Coordinates of C-alpha atoms and ligand atoms in Angstrom, one line a residue:
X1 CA 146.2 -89.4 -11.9
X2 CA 148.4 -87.8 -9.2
X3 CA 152.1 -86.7 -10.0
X4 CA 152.6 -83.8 -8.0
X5 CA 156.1 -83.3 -9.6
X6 CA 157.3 -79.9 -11.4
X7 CA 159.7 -81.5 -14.3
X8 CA 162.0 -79.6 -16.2
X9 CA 163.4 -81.8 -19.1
X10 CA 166.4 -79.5 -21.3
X11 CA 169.7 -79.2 -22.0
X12 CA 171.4 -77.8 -18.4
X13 CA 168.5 -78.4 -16.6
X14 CA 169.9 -78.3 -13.1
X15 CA 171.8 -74.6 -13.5
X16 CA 168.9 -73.0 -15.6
X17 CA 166.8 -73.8 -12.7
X18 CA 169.0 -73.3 -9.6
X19 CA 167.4 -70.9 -8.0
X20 CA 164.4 -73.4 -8.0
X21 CA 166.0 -75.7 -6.5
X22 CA 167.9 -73.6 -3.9
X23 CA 163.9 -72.6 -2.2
X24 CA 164.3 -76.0 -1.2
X25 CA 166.2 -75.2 2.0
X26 CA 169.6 -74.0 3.1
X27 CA 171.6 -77.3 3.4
X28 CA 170.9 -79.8 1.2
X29 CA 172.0 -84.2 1.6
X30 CA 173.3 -85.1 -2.1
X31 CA 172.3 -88.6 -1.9
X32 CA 174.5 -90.1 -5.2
X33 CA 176.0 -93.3 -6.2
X34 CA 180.0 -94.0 -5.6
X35 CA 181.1 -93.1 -9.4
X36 CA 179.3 -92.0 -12.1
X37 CA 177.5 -88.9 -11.2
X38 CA 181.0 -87.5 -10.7
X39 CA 181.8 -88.6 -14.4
X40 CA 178.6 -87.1 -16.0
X41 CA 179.4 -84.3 -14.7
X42 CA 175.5 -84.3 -12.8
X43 CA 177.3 -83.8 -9.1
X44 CA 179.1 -80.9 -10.3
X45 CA 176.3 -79.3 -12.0
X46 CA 174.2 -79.7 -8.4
X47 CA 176.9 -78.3 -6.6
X48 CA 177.6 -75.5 -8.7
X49 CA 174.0 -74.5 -8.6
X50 CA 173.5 -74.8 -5.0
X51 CA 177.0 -72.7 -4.3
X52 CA 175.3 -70.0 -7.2
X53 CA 172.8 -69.2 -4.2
X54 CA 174.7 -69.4 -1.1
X55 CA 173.5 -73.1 0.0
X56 CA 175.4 -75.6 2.2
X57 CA 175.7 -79.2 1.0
X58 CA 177.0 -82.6 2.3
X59 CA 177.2 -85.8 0.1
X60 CA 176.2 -89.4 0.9
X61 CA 178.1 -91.3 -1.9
X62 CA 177.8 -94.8 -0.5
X63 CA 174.4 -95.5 -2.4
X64 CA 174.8 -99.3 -4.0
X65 CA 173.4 -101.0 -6.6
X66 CA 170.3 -102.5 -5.5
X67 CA 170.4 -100.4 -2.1
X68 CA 169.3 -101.9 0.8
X69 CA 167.0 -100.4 3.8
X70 CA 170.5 -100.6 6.1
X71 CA 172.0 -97.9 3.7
X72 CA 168.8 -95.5 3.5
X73 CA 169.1 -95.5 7.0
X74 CA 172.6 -94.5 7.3
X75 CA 172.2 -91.7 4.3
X76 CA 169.5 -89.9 6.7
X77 CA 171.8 -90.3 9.9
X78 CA 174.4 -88.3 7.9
X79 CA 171.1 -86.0 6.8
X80 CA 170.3 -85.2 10.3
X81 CA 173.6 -84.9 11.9
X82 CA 174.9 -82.6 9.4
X83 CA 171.6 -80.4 10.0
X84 CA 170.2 -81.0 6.3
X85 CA 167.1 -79.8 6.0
X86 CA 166.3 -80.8 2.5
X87 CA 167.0 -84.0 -0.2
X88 CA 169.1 -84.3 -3.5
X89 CA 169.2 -87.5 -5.6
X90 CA 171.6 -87.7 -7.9
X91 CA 171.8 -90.5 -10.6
X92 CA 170.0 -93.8 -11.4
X93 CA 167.4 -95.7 -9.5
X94 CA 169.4 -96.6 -6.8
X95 CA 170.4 -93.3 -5.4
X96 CA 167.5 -91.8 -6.2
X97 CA 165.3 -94.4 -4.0
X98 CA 167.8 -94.0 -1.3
X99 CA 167.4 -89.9 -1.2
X100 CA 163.5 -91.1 -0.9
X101 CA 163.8 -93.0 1.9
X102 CA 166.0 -90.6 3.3
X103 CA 164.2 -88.1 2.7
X104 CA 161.3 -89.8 4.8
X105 CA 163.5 -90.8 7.8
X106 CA 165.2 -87.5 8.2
X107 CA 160.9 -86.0 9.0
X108 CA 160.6 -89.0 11.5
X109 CA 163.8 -89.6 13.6
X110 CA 162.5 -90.4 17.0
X111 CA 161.0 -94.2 14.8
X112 CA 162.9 -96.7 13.4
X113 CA 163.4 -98.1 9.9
X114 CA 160.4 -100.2 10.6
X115 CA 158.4 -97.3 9.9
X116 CA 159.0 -97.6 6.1
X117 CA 157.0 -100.3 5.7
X118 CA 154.2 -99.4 8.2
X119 CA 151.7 -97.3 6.1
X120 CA 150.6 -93.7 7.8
X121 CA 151.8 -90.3 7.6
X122 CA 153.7 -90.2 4.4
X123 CA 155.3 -87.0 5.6
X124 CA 158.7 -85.9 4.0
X125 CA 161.9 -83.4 4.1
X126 CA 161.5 -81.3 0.8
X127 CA 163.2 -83.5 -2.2
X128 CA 164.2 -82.7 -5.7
X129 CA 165.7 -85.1 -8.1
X130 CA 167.8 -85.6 -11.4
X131 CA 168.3 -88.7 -12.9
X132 CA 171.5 -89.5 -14.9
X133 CA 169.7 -93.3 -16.6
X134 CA 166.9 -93.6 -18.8
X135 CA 165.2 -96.4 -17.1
X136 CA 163.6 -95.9 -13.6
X137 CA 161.3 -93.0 -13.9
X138 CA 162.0 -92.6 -10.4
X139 CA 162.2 -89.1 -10.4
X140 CA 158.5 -88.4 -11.2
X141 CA 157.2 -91.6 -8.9
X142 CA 156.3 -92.1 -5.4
X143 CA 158.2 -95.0 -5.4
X144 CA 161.3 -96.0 -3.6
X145 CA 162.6 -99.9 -3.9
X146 CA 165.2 -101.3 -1.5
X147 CA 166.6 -104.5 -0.6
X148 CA 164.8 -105.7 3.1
X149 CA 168.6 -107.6 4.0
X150 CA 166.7 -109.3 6.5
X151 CA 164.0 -111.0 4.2
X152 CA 166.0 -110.9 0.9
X153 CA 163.6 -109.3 -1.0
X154 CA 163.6 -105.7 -2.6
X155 CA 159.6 -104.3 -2.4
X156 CA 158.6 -100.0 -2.3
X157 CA 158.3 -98.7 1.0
X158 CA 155.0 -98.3 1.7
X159 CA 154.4 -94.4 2.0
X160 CA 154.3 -92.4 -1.2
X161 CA 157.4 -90.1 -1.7
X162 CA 157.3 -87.6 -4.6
X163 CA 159.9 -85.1 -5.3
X164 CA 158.6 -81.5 -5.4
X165 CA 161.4 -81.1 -8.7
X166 CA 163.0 -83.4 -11.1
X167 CA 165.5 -82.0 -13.6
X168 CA 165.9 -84.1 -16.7
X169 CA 169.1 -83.4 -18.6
X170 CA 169.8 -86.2 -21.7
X171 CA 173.7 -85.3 -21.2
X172 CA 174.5 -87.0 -18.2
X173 CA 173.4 -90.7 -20.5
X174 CA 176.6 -89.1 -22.3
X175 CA 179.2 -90.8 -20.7
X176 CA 177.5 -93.7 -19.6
X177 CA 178.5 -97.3 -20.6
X178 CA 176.1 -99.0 -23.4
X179 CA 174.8 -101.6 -21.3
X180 CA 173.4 -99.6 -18.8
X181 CA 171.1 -97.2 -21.2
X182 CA 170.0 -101.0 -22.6
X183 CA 169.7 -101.9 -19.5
X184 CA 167.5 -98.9 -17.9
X185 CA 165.7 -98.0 -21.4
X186 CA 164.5 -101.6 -21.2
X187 CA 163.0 -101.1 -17.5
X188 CA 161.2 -98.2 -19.0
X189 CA 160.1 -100.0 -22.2
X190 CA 158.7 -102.7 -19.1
X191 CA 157.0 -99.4 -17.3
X192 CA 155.4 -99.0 -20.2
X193 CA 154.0 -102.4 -21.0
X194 CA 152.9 -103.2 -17.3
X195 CA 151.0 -99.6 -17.1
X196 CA 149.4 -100.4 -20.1
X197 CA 148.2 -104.4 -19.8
X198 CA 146.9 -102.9 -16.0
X199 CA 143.7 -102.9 -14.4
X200 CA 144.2 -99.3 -12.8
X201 CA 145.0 -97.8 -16.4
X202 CA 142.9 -94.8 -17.2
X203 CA 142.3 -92.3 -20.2
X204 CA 145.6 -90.3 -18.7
X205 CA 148.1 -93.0 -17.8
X206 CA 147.3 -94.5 -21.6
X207 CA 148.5 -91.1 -23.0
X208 CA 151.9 -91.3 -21.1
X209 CA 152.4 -94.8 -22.3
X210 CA 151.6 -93.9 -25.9
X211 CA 153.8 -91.1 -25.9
X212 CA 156.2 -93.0 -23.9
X213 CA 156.7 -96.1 -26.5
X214 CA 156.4 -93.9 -29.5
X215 CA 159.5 -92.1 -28.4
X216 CA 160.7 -95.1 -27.5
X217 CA 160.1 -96.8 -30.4
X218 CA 161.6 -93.7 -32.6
X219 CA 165.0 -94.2 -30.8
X220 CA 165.5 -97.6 -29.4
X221 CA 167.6 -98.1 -32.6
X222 CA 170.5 -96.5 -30.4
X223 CA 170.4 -99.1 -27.7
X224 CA 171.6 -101.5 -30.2
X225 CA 174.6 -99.0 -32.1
X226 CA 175.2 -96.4 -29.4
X227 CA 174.6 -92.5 -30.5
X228 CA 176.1 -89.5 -29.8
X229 CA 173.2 -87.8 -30.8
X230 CA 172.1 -85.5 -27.7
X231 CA 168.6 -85.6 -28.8
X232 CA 168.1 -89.1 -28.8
X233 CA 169.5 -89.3 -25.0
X234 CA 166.7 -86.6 -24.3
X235 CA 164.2 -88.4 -25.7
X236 CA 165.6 -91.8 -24.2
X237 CA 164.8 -89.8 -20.7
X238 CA 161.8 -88.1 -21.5
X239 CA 160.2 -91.6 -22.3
X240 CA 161.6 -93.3 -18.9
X241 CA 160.0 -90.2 -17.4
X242 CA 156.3 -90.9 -19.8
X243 CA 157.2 -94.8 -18.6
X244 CA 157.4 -93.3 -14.2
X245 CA 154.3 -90.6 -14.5
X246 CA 152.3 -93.8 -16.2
X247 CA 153.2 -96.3 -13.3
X248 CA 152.9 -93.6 -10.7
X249 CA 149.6 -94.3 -11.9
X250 CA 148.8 -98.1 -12.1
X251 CA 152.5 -99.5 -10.3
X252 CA 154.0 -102.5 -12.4
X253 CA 153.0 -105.7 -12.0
X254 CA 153.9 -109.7 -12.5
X255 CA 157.1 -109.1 -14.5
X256 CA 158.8 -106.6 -12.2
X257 CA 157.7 -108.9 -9.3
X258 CA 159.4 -111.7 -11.2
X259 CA 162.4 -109.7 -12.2
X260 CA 163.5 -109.7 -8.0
X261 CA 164.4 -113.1 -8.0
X262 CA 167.0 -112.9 -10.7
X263 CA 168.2 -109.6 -9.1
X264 CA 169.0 -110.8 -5.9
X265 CA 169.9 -114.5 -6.7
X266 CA 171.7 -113.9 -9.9
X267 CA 173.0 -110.2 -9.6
X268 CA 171.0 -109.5 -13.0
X269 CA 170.5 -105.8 -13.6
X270 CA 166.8 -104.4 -12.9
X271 CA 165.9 -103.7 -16.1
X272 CA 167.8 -106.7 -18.2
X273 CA 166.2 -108.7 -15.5
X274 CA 162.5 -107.6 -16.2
X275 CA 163.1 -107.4 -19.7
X276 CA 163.4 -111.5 -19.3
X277 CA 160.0 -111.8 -18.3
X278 CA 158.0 -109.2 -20.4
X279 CA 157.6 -111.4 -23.6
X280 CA 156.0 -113.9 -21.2
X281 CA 154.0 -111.1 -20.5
X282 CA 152.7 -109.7 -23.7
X283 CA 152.1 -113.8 -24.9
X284 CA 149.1 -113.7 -22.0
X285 CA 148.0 -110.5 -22.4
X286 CA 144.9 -110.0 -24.9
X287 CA 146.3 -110.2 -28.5
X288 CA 144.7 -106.7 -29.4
X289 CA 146.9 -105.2 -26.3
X290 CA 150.1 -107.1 -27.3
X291 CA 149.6 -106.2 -31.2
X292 CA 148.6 -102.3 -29.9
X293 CA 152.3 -101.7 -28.0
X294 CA 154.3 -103.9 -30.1
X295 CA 152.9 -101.8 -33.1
X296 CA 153.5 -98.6 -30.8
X297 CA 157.3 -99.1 -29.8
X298 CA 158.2 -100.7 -33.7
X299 CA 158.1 -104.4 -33.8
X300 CA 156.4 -106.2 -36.2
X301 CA 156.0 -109.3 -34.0
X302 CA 156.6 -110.3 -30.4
X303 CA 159.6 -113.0 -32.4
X304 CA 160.6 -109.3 -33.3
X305 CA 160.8 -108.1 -29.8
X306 CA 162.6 -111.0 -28.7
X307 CA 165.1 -110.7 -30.8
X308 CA 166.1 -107.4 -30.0
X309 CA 166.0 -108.4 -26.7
X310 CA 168.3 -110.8 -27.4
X311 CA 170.6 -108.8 -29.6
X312 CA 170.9 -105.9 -27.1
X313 CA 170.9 -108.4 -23.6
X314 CA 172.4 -111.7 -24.7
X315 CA 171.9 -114.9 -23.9
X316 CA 170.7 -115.6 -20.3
X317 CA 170.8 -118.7 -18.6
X318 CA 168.2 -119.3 -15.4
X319 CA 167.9 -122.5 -13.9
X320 CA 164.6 -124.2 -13.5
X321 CA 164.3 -124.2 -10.2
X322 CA 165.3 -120.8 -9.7
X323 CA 162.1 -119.9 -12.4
X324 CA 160.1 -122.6 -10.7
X325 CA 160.5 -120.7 -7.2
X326 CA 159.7 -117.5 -8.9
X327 CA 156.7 -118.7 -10.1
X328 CA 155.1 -120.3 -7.2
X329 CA 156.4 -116.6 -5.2
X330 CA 154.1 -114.9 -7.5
X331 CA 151.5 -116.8 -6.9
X332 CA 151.3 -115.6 -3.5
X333 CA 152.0 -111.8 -4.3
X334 CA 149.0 -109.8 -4.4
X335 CA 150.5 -106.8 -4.7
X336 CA 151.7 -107.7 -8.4
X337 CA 148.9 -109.5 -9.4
X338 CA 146.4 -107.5 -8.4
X339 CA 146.3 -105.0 -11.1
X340 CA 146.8 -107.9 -14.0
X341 CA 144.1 -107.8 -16.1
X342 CA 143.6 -111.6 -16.9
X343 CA 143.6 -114.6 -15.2
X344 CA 146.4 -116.2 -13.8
X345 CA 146.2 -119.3 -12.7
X346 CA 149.3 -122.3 -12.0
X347 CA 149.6 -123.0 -15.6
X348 CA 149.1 -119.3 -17.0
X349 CA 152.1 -118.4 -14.8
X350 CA 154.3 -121.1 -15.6
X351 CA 153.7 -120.4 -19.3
X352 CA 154.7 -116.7 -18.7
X353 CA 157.8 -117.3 -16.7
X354 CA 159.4 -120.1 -19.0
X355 CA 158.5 -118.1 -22.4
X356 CA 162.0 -116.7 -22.7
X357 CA 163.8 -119.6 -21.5
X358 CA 161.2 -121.9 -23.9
X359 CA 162.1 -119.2 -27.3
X360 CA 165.4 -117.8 -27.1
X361 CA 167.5 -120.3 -25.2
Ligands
FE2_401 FE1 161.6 -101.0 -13.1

């Protein structure tokens, strides 16, 4: 278990530790989305803290949805020509992948962006992070996804790129619109099931995901009414966090591979997107795991799961051939199947990818 990450996870997180964050360096790249973190309130609090100790800051607040290896690259040319000399992501998964592969681009100028997916020195400006969604657990992994334009796919860069902080603040879930906590509390809920049903699960990463869907469990009940109990955004947080320290640990596997092709082709959010395919999932997996998280996160049944999924997501309509493409695609993906711990042959797949469309639709 490595998740070299010191994780502060309180109300007014970011100003009770801004001197922290201002050893970082002297002029920091705020890598942030084009909207929200300005809404939340999370921008300000970053740029209050670092003006609290006398450091410079420049913004980058082009990062898109689904951010693309063309963007990363143009966040670290602002990095470097600003003089920069350390990272700050700001916001959901998006922006906080981005400051990651920024944050690995600015420590190797002379190469090109084909160095993030050539594996060697996974050297790094200094980075710290604070997430504003309850979903990717990006903060605490070593993780960064982005769309490759040229090969329409979205896969991690392959060098590992942790944040020396993350500040976790459940307010900044506050102002953000319903479908979005669904959306990223489901990704983490799919952290948590594809860490556990893993062949690189351990004693440690099993505590994470325990902890992680008991908490989630306790207060998915909010995903379906809304809240405006602080506490529960915490939590919702602290288990996407339990949910990224677990799969910093094993990665995720067939059903976030899956997930990609209804992303890119369909424009489906990440996490309503994965949340498609992790019934299909559990069905494979061995009964006593399936039994052991539903049991863990509060459903009495995997028809229970479903429709919660349902009730919270809607109705979603792939077309066969879209699932049939994304099926034979993950038969040739060993980096997702790999760390599945049963057998999946032609038919096993199949069975997994139609489930949802085969029981809800
Ligand atoms: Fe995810």
């Amino acid at each position: 278990m490595y998740v070299p990450v010191r994780v502060y996870s309180e109300e007014n997180a970011v100003l009770n530790h801004s001197h922290e964050l201002a050893v970082f360096g002297r002029k920091a790249l705020i890598v942030t989305g084009k909207v929200s973190s300005r809404k939340n309130g999370s921008l300000d609090d970053v740029i209050s803290a670092l003006k609290m100790h006398g450091r410079e800051f420049t913004v980058f607040d082009k990062t898109e949805e689904n951010p693309c290896v063309g963007t990363a690259v143009m966040c670290a040319r602002q990095g470097i020509e600003e003089g920069a000399d350390f990272v700050i992501g700001v916001g959901g998964g998006s922006p906080l992948d981005t400051a990651k592969a920024a944050a690995f681009l600015m420590k190797h100028p002379k190469n090109g962006k084909e160095l993030l997916y050539q594996t060697g020195d996974d050297s790094h400006f200094p980075l710290v992070l604070v997430p504003t969604t309850c979903g990717t657990g990006s903060e605490v992994t070593q993780y960064s996804v982005l769309l490759r334009e040229e090969l329409k796919v979205k896969k991690s860069i392959l060098h590992s790129v942790f944040a020396g902080l993350a500040l976790i603040d459940g307010r900044y879930l506050k102002s953000a619109p319903l479908t979005i906590i669904r959306n990223t509390a489901l990704d983490s809920f799919c952290h948590l099931v594809e860490s556990r049903i893993n062949k690189r699960a351990d004693s440690y990463s099993r505590m994470f995901v325990d902890s992680g869907l008991l908490l989630w469990g306790k207060n998915r009940s909010a995903l379906e009414s809304g809240t405006d109990d602080p506490a529960v955004y915490q939590s919702l947080m602290d288990a996407s966090a339990m949910a990224g320290m677990a799969i910093a640990q094993t990665s995720t596997t067939v059903p976030h591979g899956l997930s990609y092709y209804l992303t890119i082709n369909m424009g489906i959010p990440h996490g309503k997107a994965v949340g498609y395919f992790i019934a299909g999932y559990l069905s494979a997996a061995h009964e006593s795991e399936r039994e052991y998280i539903l049991k863990k996160a509060g459903f009495s049944s995997l028809d229970d799961f479903q429709e919660f999924y349902l009730r919270i997501c809607g109705k979603t309509e792939v077309s066969r051939e879209l699932l049939s493409a994304a099926s034979e695609g993950m038969l040739k993906n060993p980096q997702k199947l790999s760390p599945v711990p049963f057998e999946i042959d032609r038919d096993v797949m199949e069975k997994m990818v139609f489930f949802t469309s085969n029981h809800i639709n």
